[in-house]
mmCIF file of C-alpha atoms in Angstrom:
data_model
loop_
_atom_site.group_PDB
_atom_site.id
_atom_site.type_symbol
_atom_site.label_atom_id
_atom_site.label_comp_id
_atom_site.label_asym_id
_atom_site.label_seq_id
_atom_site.Cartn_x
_atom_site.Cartn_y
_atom_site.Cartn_z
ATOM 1 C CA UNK A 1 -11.902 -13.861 31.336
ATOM 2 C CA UNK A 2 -14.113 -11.255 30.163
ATOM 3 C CA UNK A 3 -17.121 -12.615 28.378
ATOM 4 C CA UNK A 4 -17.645 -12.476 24.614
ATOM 5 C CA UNK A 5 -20.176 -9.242 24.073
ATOM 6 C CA UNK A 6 -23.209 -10.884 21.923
ATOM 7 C CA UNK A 7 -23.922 -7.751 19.896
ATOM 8 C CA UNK A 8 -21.938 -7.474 16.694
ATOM 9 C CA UNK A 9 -22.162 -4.565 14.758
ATOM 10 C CA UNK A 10 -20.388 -4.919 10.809
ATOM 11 C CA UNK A 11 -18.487 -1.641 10.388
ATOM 12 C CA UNK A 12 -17.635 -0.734 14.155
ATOM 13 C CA UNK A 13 -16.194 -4.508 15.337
ATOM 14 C CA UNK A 14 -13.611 -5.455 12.512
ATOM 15 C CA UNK A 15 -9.954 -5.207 13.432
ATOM 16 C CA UNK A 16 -9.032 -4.882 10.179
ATOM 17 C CA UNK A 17 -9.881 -3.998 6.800
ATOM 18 C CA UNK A 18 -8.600 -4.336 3.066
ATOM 19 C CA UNK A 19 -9.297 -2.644 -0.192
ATOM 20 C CA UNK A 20 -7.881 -3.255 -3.384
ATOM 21 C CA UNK A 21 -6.784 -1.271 -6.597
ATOM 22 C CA UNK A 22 -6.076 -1.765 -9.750
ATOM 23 C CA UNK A 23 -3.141 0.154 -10.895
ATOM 24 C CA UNK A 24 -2.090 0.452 -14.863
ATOM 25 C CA UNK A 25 1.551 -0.582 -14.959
ATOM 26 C CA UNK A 26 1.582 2.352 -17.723
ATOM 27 C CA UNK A 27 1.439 5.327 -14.830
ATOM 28 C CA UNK A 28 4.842 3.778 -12.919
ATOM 29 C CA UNK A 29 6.432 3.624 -16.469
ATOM 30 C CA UNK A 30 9.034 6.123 -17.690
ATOM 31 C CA UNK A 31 7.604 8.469 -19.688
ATOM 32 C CA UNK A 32 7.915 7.536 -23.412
ATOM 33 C CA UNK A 33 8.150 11.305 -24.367
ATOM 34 C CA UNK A 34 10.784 12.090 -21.976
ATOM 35 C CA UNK A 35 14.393 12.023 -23.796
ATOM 36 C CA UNK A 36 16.297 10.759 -21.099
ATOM 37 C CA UNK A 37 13.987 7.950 -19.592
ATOM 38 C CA UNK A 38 13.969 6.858 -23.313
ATOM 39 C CA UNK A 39 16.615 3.954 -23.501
ATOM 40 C CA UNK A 40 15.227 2.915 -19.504
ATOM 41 C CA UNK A 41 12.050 2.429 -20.834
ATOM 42 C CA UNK A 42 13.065 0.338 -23.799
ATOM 43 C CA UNK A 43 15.179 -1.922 -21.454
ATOM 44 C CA UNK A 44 12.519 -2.034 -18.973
ATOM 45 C CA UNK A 45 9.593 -2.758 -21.983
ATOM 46 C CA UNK A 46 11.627 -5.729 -22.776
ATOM 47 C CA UNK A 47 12.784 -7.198 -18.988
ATOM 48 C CA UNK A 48 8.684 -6.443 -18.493
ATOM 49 C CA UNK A 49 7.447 -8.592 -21.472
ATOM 50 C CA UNK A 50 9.537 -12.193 -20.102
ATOM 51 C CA UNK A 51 8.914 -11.269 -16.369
ATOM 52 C CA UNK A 52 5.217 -11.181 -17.738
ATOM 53 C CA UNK A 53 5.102 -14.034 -19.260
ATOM 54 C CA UNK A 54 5.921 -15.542 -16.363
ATOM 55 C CA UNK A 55 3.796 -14.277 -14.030
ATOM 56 C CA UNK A 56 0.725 -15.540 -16.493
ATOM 57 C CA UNK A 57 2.321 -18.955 -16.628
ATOM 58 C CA UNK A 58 2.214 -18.965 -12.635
ATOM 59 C CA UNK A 59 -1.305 -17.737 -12.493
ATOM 60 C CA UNK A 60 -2.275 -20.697 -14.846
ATOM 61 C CA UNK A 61 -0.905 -22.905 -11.918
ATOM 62 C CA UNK A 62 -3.830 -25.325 -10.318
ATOM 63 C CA UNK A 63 -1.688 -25.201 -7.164
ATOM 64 C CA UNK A 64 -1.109 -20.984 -7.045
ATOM 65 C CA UNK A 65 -2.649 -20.489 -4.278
ATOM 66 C CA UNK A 66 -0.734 -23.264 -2.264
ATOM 67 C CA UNK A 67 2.271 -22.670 -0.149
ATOM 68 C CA UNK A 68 5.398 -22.436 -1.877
ATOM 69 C CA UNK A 69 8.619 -22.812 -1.149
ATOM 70 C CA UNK A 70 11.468 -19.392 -1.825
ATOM 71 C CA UNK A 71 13.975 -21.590 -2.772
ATOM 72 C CA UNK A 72 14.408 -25.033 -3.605
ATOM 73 C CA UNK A 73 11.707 -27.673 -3.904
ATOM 74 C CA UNK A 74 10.530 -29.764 -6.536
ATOM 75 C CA UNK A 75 8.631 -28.383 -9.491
ATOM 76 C CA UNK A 76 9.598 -24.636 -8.661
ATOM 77 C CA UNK A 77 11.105 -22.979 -11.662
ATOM 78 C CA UNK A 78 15.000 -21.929 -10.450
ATOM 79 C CA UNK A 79 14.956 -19.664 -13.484
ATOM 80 C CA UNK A 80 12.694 -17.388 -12.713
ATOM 81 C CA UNK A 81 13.099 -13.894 -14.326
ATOM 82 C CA UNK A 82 13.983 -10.882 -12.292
ATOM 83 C CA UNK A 83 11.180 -8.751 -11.743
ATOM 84 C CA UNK A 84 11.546 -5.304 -13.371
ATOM 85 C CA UNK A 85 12.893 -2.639 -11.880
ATOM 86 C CA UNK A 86 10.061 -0.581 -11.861
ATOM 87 C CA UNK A 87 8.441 -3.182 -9.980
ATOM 88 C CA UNK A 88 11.118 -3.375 -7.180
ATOM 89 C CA UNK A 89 10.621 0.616 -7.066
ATOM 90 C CA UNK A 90 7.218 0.281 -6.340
ATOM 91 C CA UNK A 91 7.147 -2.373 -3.534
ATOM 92 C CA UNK A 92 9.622 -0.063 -2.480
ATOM 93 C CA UNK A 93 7.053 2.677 -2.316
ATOM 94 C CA UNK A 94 4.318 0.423 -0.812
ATOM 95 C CA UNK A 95 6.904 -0.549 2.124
ATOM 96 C CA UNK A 96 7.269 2.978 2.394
ATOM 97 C CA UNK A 97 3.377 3.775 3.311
ATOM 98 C CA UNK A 98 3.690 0.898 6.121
ATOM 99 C CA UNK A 99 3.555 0.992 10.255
ATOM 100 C CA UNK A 100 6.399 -0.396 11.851
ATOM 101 C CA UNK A 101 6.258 -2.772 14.384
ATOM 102 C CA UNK A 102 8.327 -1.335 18.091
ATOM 103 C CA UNK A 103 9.797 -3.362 19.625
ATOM 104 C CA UNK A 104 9.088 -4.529 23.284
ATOM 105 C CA UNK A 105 11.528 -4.044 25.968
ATOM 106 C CA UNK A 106 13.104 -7.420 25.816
ATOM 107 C CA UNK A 107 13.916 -6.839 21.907
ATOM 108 C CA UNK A 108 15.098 -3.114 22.916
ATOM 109 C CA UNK A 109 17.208 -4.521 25.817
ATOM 110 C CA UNK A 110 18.511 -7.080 23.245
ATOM 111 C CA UNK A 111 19.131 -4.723 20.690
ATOM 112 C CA UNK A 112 20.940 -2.025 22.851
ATOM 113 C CA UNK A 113 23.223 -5.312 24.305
ATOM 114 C CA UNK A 114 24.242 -6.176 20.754
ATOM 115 C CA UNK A 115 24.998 -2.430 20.030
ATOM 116 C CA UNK A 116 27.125 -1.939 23.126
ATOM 117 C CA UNK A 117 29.256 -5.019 22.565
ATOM 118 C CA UNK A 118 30.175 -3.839 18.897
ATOM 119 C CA UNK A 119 30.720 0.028 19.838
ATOM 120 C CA UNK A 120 31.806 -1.072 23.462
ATOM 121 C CA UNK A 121 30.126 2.387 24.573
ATOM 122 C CA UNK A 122 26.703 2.865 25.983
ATOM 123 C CA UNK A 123 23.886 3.756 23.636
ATOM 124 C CA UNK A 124 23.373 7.472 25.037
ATOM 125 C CA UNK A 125 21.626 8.641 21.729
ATOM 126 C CA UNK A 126 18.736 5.772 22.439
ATOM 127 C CA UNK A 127 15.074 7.886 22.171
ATOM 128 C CA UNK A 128 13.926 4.823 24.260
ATOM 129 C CA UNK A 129 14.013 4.089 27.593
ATOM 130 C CA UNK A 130 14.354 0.258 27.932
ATOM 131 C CA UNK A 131 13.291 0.467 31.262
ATOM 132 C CA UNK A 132 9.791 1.333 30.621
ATOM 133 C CA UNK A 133 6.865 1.266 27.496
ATOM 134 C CA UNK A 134 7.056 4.921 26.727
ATOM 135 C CA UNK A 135 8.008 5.535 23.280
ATOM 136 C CA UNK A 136 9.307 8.833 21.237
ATOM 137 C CA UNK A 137 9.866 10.074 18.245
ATOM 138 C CA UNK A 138 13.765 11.811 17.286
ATOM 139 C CA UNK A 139 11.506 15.002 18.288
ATOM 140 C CA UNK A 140 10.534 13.858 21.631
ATOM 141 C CA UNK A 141 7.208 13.378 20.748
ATOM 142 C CA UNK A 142 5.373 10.550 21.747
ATOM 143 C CA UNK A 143 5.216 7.389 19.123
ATOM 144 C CA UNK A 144 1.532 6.738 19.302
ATOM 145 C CA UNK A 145 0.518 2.749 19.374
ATOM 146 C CA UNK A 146 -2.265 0.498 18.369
ATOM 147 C CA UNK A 147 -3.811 -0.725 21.849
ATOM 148 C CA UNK A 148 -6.596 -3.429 21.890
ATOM 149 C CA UNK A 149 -5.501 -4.533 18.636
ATOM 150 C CA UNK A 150 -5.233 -8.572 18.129
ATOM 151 C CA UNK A 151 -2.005 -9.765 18.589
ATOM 152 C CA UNK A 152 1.428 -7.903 17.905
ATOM 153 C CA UNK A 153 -1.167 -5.616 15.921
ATOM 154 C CA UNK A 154 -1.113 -3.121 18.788
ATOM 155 C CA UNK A 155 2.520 -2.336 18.680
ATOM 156 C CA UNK A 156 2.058 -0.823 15.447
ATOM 157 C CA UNK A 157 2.922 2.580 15.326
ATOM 158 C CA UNK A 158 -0.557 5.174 14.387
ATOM 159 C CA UNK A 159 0.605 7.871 11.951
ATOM 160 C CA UNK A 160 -1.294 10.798 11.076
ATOM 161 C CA UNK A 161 -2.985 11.012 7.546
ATOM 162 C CA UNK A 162 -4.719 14.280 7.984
ATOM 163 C CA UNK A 163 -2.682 15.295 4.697
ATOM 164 C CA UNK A 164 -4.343 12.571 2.832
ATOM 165 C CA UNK A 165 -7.710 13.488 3.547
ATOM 166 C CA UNK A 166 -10.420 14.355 1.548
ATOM 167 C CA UNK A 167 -10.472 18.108 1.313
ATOM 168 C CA UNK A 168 -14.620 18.384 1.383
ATOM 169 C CA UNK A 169 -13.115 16.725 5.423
ATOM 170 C CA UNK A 170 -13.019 20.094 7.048
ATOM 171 C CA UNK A 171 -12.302 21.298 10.851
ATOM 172 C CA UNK A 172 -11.824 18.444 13.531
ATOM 173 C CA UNK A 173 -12.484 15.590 10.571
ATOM 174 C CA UNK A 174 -9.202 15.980 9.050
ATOM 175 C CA UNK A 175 -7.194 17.481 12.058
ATOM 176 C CA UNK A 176 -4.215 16.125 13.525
ATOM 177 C CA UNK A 177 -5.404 16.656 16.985
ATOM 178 C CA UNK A 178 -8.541 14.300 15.712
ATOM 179 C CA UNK A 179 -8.186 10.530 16.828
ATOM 180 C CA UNK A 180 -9.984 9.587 13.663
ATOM 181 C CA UNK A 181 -6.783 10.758 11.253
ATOM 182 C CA UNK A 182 -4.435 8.360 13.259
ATOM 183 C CA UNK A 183 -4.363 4.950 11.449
ATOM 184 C CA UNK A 184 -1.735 2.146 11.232
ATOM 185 C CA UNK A 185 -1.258 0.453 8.037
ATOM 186 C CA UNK A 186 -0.671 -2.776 8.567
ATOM 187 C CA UNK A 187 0.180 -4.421 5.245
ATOM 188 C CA UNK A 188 0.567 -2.759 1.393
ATOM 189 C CA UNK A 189 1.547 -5.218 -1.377
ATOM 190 C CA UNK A 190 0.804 -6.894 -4.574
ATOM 191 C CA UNK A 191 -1.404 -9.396 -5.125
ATOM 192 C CA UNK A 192 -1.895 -10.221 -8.376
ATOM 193 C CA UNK A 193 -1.540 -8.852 -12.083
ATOM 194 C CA UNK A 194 -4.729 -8.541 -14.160
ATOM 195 C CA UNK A 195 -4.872 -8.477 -18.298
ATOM 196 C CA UNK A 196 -8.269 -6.379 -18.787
ATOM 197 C CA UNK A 197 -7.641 -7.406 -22.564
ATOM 198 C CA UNK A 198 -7.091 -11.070 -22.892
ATOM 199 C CA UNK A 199 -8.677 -12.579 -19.272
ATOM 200 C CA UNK A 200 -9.364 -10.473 -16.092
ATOM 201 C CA UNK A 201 -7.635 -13.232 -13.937
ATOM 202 C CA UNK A 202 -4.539 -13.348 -16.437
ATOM 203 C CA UNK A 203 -4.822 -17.347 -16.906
ATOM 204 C CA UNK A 204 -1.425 -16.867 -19.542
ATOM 205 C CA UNK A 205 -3.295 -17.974 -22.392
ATOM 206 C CA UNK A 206 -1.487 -18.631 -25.642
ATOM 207 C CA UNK A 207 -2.582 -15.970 -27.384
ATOM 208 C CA UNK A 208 -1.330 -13.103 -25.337
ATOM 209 C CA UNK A 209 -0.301 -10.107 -27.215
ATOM 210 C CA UNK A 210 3.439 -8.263 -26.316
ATOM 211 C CA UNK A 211 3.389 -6.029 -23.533
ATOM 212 C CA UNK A 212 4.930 -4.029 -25.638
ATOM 213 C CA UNK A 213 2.154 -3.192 -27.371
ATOM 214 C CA UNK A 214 0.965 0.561 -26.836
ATOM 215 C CA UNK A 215 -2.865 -0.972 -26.839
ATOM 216 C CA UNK A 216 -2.120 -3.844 -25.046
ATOM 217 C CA UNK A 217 0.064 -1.967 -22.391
ATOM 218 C CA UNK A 218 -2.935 0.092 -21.398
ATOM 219 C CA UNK A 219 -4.901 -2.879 -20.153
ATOM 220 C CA UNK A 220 -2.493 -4.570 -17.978
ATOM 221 C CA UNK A 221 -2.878 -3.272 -14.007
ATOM 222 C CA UNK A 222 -1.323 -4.398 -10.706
ATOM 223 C CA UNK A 223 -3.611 -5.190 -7.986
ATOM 224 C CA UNK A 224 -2.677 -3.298 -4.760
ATOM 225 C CA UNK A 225 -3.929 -4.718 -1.502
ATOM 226 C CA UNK A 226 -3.830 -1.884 1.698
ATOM 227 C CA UNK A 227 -4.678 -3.403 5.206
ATOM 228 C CA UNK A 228 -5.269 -1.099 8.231
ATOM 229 C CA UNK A 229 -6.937 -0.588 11.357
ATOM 230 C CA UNK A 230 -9.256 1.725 9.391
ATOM 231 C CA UNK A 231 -8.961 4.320 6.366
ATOM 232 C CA UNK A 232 -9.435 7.940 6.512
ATOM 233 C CA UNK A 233 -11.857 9.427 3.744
ATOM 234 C CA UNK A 234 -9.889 10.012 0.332
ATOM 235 C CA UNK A 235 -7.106 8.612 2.026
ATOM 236 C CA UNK A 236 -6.107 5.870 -0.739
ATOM 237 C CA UNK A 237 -6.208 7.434 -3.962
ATOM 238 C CA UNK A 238 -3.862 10.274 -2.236
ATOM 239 C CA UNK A 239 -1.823 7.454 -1.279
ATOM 240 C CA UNK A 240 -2.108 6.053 -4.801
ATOM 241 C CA UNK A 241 -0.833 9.493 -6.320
ATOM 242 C CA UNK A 242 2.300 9.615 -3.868
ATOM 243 C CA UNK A 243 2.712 5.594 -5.379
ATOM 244 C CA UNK A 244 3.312 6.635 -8.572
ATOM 245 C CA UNK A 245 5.084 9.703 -7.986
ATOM 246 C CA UNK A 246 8.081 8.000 -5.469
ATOM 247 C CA UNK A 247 8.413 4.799 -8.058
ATOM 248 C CA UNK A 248 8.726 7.034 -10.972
ATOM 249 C CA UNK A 249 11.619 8.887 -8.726
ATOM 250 C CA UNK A 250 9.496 12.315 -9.029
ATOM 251 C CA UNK A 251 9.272 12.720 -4.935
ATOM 252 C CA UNK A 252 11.504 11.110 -2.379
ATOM 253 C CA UNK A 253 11.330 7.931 -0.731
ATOM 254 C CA UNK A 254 10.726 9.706 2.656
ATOM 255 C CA UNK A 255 8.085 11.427 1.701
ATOM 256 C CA UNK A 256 5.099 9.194 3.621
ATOM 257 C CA UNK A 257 7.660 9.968 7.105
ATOM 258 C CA UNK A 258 7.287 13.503 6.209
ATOM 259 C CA UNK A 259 3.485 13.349 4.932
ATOM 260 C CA UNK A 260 2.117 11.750 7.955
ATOM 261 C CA UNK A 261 3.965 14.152 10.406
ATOM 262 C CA UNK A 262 1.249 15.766 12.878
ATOM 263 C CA UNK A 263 3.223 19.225 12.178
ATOM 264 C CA UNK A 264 3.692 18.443 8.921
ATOM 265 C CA UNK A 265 1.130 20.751 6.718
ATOM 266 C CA UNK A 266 1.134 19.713 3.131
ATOM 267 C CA UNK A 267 -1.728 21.695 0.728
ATOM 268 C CA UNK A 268 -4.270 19.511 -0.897
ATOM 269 C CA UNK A 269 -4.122 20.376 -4.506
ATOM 270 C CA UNK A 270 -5.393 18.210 -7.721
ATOM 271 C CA UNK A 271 -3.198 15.313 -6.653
ATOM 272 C CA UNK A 272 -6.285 12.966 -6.362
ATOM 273 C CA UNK A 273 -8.732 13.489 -9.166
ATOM 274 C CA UNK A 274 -12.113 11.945 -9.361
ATOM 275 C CA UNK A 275 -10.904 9.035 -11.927
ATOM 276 C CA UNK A 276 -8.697 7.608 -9.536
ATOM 277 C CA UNK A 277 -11.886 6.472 -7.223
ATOM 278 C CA UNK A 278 -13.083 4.593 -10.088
ATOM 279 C CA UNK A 279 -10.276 1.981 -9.895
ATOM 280 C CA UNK A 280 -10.312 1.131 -5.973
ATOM 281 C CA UNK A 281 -12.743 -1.453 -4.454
ATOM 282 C CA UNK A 282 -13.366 -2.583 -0.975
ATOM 283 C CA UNK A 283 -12.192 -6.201 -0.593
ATOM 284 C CA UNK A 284 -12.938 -7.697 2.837
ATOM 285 C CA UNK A 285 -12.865 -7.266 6.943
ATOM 286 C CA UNK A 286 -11.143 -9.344 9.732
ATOM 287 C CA UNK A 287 -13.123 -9.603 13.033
ATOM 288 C CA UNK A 288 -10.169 -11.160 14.643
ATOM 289 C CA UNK A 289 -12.033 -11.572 18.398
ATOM 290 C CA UNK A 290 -14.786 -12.918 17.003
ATOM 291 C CA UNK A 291 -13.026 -15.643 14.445
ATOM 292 C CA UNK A 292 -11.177 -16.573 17.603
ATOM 293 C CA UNK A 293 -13.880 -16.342 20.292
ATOM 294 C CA UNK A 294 -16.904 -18.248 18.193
ATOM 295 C CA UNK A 295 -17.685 -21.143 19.505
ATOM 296 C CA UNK A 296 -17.416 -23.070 16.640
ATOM 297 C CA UNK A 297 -19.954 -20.488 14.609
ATOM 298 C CA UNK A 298 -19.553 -22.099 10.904
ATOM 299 C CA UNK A 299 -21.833 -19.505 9.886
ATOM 300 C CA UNK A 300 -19.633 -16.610 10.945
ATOM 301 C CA UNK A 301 -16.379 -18.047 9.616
ATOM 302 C CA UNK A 302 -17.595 -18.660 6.628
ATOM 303 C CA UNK A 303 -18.539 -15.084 5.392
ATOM 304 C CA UNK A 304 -14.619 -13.730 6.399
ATOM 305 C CA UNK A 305 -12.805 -15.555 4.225
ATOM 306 C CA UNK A 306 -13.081 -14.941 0.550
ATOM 307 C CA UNK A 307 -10.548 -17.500 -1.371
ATOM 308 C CA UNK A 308 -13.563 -19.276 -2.298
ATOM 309 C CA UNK A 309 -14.274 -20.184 -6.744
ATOM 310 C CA UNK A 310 -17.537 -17.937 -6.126
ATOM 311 C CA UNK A 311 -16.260 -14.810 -5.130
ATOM 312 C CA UNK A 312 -13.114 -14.837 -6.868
ATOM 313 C CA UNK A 313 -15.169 -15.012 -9.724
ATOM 314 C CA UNK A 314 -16.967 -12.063 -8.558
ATOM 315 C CA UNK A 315 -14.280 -10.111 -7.806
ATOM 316 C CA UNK A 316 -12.987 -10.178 -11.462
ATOM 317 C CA UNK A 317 -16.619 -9.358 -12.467
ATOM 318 C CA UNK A 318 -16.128 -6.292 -10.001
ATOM 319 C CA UNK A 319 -12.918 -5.349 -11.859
ATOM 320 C CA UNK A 320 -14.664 -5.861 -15.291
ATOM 321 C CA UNK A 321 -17.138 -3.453 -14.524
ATOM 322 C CA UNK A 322 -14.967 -0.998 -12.780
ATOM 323 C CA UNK A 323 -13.153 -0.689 -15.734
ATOM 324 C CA UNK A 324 -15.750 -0.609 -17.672
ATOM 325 C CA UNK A 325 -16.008 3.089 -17.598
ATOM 326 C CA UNK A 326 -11.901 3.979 -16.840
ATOM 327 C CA UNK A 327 -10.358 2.589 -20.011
ATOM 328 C CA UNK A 328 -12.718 5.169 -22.428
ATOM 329 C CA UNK A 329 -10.528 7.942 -24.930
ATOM 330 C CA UNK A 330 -11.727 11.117 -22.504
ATOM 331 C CA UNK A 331 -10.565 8.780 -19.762
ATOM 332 C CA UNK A 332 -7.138 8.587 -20.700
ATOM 333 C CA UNK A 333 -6.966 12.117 -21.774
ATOM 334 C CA UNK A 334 -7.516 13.145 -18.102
ATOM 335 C CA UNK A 335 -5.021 10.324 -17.268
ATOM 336 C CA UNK A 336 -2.309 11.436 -19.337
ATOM 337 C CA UNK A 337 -3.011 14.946 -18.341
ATOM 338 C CA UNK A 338 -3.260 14.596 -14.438
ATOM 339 C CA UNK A 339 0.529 12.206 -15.181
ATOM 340 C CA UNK A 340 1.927 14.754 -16.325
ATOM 341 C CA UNK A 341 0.573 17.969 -13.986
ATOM 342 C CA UNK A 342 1.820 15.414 -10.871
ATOM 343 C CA UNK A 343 5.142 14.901 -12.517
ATOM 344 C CA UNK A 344 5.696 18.945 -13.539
ATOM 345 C CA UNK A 345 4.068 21.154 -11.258
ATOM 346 C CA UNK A 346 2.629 19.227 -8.008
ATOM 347 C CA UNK A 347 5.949 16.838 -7.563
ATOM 348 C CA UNK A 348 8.453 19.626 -7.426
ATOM 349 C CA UNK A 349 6.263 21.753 -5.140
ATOM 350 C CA UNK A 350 6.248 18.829 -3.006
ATOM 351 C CA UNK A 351 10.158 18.461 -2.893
ATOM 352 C CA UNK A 352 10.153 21.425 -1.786
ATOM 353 C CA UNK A 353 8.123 21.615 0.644
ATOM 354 C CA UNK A 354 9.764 18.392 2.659
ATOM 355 C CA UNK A 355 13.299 19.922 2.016
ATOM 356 C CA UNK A 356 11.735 23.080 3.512
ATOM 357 C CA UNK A 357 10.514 21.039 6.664
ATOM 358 C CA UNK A 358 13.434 18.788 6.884
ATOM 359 C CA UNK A 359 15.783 22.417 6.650
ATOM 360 C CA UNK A 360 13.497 23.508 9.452
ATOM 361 C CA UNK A 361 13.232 20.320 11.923
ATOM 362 C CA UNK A 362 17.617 20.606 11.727
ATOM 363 C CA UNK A 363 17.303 24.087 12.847
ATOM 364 C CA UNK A 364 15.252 23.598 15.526
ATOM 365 C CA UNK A 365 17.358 21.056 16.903
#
């Protein structure tokens, strides 16, 4: 075995990294001026303000962040309410921005055995050879992977985010032929729900106000977790403003497949304003060799892991002063302004621009 290097450097040894965001459930809402989303906002106002209530009842739980079971069990609720749809749209979305995970020849071979015995024909179309590790896109291009990553990590598939990049990224920085711009995401969910009104950690207290509730709406947020191998400068908020667009149906759902094309070119324009950084904090690192290769260092475990009273409590004193300065009237202006410039001018041009491309790639095939 190759020894354990003794130098540890912060920010160039972590396998993986996390931030957090806190999004206002009011930006993946239909619009309450728009006519036709009218009645689907109503319905969706109403499903929203029982699913809530929920959620707060959970998050008063002793035992929420114990294992629980999906179904079944004693003492979990079999009534639980749907989530809203808005909320299926966006984990939707957030599936959307994830790496997937190739398979290794034995699951290939399995796979193409499975296929053959239903078609009874040979899988000729396959972009794979299951005779070998070399990997290709329906382009021929090669799929590029993740290696020296822990575990399975390394079979996830590096896509370009050059087109999420911070535009003041110039030249090589932000280039697709730059190694820098190829990053797997690993993991984009939701975590929690926050009430900046009532109690940052939404303990369900008794007296909530209705979500329906213009005032009251504008303080509750969902808190977005994004894992990867790394992030490229700008690259979440960008991400955040393609969010909102796909679960408020403005852009496709294959828009991240098209986005993160190496030949794909997509114009930066105001997508990402300077308000968006204010909601998005960094939220921990993995060292993944280390944690496994210690020796029993205490010390070192203990500064990885961050479920502990102390810094949860910190981390909604984070969020309380990050939103300190986002919730003020000019704030919201700008909000409701850059909502509605995404949804009328930079959403269309970006539908067509990936029917343009997709038009294009059929052509050339």
């Amino acid at each position: 075995l190759v020894p354990r290097s003794t130098k540890f450097y912060a920010e160039r040894s972590f396998t993986q990294s996390s931030y957090r965001y806190l999004l206002p459930i009011e930006w993946i809402l239909p619009s309450i001026d728009d006519s036709d989303n009218g009645t689907r906002r109503s319905d969706e106002m109403s499903q929203m303000e029982e699913w809530w209530k929920h959620v707060a009842a959970q998050s008063s739980s002793t035992s929420q962040r114990k294992h629980q079971p999906r179904s079944g069990g004693q003492g979990q609720s079999m009534s639980s309410p749907d989530s809203p749809q808005f909320i299926k749209r966006l984990k939707q979305s957030l599936k959307a921005t994830e790496s997937e995970t190739v398979p290794n020849r034995r699951s290939r071979r399995q796979a193409a055995a499975n296929e053959k015995s239903k078609t009874n024909t040979a899988n000729d179309s396959s972009n794979i050879d299951l005779d070998s590790d070399e990997y290709t896109n329906n382009d021929s291009s090669p799929i590029r992977l993740a290696p020296g990553r822990f575990g399975q990590l390394w079979r996830k598939r590096r896509r370009c985010w050059s087109n999420f990049a911070h535009p003041q990224l110039t030249g090589m920085a932000s280039s697709p032929g730059h190694e820098a711009v190829w990053r797997t995401m690993d993991r984009a969910r939701i975590v929690g729900f926050v009430d900046l009104q009532n109690n940052d950690n939404d303990d369900g207290g008794s007296e909530r106000d209705s979500p329906n509730d213009t005032s009251t709406l504008r303080n509750m947020h969902i808190v977005l977790e994004f894992r990867a191998d790394g992030f490229v400068v700008g690259q979440i908020p960008r991400v955040i403003s393609a969010l909102v667009a796909m679960t408020n149906g403005w852009i496709p759902q294959n828009f991240f497949d098209v986005a993160t094309r190496p030949d794909a070119y997509i114009p930066s324009k105001n997508t990402a304003p300077p308000f968006l950084d204010k909601r998005l904090y960094f939220h921990t690192a993995r060292y993944h060799f280390h944690e496994l290769t210690g020796n029993g260092d205490e010390n070192f475990a203990k500064t990885i892991h961050t479920e502990s009273e102390s810094e949860q409590n910190w981390e909604a004193d984070l969020r309380k002063r990050l939103m300190g300065g986002a919730t003020s009237s000019m704030n919201r202006k700008e909000e409701d302004s850059w909502l509605a410039e995404l949804r009328d001018l930079v959403s269309p041009e970006l539908r067509q621009l990936i029917q343009t491309f997709e038009t294009d790639s059929i052509e050339d095939h």
